[in-house]
Coordinates of N, CA, C and O in Angstrom, one line a residue:
X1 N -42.8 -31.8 -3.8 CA -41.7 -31.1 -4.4 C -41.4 -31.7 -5.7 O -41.2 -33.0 -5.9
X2 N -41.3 -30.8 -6.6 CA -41.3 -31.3 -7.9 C -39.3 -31.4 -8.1 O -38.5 -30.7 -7.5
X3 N -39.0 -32.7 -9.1 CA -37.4 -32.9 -9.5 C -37.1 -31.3 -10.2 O -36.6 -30.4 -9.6
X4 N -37.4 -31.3 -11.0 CA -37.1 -30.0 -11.7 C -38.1 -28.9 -11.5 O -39.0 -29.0 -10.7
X5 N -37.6 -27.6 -12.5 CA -38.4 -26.8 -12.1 C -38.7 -26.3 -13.5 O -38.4 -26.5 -14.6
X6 N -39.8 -25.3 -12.7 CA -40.7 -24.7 -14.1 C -39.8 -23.9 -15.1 O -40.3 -23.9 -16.2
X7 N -38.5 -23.3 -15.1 CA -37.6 -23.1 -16.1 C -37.1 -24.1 -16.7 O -36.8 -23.9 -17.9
X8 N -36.7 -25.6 -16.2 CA -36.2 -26.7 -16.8 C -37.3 -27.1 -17.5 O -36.8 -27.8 -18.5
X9 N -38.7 -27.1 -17.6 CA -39.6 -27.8 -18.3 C -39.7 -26.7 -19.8 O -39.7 -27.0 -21.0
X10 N -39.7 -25.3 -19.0 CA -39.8 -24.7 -20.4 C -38.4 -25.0 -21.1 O -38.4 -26.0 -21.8
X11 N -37.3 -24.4 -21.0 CA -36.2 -25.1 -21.8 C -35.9 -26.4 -22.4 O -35.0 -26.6 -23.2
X12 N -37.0 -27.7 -21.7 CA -37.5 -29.2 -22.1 C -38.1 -28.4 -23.6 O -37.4 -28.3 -24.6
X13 N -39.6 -27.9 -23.5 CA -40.0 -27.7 -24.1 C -39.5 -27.1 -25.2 O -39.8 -27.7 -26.2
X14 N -38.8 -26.1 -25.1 CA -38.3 -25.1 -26.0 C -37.3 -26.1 -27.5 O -37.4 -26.1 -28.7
X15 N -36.6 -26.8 -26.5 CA -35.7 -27.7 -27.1 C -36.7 -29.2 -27.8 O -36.0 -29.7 -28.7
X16 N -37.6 -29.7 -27.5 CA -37.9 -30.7 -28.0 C -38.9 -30.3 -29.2 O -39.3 -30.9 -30.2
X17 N -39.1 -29.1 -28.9 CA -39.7 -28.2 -30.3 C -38.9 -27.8 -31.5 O -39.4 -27.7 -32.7
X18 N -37.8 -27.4 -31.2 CA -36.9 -27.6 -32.2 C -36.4 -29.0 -32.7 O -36.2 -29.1 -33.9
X19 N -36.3 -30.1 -31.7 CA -35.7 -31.5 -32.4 C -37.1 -31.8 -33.1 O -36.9 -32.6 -34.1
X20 N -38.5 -31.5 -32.9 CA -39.8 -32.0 -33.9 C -39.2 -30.8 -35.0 O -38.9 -31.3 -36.1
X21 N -39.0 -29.9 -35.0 CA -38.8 -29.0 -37.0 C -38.1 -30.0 -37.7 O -38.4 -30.5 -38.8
X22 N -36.7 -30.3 -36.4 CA -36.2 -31.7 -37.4 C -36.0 -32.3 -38.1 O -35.3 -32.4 -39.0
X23 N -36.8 -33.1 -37.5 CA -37.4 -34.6 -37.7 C -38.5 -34.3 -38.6 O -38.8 -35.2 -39.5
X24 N -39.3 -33.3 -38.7 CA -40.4 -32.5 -39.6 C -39.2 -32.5 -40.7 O -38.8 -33.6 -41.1
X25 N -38.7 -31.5 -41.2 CA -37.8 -31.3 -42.0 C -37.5 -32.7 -42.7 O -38.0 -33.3 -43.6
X26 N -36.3 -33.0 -41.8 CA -35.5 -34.4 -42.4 C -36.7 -35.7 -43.0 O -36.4 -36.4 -43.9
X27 N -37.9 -35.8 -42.2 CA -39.3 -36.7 -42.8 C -39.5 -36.0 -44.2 O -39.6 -36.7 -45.2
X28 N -39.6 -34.8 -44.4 CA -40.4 -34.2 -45.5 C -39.2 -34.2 -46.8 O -39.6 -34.5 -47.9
X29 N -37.8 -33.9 -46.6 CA -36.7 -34.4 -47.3 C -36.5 -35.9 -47.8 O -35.8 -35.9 -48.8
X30 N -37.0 -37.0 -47.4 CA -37.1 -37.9 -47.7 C -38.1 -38.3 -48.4 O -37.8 -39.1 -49.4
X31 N -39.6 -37.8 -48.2 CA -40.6 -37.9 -49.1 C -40.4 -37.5 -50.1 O -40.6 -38.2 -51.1
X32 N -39.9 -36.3 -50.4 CA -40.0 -35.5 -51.6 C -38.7 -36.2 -52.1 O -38.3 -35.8 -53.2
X33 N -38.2 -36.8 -51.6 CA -36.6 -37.3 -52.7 C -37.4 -38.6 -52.8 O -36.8 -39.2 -53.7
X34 N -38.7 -39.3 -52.4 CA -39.1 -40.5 -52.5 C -37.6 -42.0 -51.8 O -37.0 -42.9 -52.3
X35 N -37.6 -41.4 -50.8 CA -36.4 -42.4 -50.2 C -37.0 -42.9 -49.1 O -36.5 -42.5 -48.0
X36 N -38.5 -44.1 -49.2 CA -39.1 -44.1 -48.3 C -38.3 -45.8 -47.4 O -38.6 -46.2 -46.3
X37 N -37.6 -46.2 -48.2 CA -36.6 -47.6 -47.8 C -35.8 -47.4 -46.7 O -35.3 -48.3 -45.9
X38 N -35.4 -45.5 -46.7 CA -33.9 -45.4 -46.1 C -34.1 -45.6 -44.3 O -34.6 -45.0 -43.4
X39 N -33.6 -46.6 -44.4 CA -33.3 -46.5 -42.7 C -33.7 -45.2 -41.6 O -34.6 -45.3 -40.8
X40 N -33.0 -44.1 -41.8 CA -33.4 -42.9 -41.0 C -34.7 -42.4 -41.4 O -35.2 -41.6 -40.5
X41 N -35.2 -42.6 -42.4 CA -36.4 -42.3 -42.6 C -37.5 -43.1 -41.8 O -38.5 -42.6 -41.3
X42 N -37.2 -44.6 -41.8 CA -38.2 -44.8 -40.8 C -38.1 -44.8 -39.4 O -39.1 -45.1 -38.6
X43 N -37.1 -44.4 -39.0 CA -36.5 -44.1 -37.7 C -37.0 -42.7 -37.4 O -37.5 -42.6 -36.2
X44 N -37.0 -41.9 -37.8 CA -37.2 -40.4 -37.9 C -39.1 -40.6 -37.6 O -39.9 -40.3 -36.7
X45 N -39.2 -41.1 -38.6 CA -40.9 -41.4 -38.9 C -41.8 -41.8 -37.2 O -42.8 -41.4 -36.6
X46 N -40.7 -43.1 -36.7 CA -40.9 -43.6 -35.2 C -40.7 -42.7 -34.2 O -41.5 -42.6 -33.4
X47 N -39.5 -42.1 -34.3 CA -39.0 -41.0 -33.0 C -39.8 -39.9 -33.2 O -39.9 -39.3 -32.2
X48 N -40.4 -39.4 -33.9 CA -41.7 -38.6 -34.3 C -42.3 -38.6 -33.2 O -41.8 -38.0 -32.2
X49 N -43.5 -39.3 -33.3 CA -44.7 -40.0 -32.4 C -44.2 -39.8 -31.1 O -44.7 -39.1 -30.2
X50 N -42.9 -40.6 -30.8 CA -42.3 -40.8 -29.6 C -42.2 -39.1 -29.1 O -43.0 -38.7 -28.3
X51 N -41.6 -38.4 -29.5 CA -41.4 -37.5 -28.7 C -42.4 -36.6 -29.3 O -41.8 -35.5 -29.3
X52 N -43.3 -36.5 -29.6 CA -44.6 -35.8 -30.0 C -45.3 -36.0 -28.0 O -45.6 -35.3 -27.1
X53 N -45.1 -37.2 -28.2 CA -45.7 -37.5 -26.6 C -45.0 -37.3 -25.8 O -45.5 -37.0 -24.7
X54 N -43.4 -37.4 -25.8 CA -42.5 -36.6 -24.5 C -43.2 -35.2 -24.3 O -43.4 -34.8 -23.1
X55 N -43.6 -34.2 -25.6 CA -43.4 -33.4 -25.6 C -44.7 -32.8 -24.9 O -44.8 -31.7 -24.4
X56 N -45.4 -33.4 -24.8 CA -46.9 -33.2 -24.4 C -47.2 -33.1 -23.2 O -47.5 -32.0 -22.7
X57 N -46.9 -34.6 -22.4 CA -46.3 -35.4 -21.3 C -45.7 -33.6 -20.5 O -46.5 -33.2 -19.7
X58 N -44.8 -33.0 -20.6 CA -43.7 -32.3 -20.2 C -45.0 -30.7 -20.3 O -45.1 -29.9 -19.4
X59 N -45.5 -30.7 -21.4 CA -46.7 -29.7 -21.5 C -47.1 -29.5 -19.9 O -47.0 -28.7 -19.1
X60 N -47.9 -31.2 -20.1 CA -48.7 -31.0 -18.8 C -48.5 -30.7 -17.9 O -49.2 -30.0 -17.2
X61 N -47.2 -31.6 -17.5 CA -46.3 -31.2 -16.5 C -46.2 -29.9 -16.1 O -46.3 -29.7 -14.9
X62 N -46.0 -28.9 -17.0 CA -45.8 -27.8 -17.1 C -46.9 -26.6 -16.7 O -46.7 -25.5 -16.3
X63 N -48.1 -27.1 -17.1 CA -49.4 -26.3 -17.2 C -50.1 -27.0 -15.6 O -51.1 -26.4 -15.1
X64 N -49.6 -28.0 -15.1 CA -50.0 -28.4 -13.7 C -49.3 -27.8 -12.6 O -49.9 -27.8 -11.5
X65 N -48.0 -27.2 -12.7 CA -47.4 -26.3 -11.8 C -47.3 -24.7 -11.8 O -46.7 -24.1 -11.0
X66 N -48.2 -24.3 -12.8 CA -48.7 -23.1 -13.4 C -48.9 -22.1 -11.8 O -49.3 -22.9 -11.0
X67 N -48.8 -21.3 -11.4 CA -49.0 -20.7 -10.5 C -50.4 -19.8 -10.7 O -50.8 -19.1 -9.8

C-alpha cells in the first residue's frame, strides 16, 4: 500500500512543474541582467537540479502505479 495516492502524485507533479518555469524564469532573468554573483541566482541554479530529480523520482512513482 502506497503513503499517497495516484491524485497526490499528479498534483506533486503538476506543482513542481510550475516551481521549475520559476526557477527557469528567475535563472534566465539573471543571465540576461548578467547578475551571475547574486546569491539567488546561484541558489536557484542549485535547487534546479535538485528538484529536476524530485520531479522525476515522483514521475516514476507515478508511471509504476499506473493501472
Amino acid at each position: 500500500m502506497s503513503l499517497i495516492s495516484q491524485r497526490d502524485r499528479e498534483l506533486a507533479i503538476n506543482v513542481f512543474n510550475h516551481y521549475v518555469d520559476f526557477l527557469t524564469s528567475e535563472i534566465e532573468f539573471f543571465e540576461n541582467e548578467k547578475l551571475f554573483d547574486d546569491t539567488d541566482y546561484t541558489e536557484y541554479k542549485s535547487e534546479l537540479s535538485e528538484v529536476y530529480a524530485l520531479l522525476n523520482w515522483i514521475k516514476l512513482e507515478y508511471s509504476k502505479h499506473e493501472n
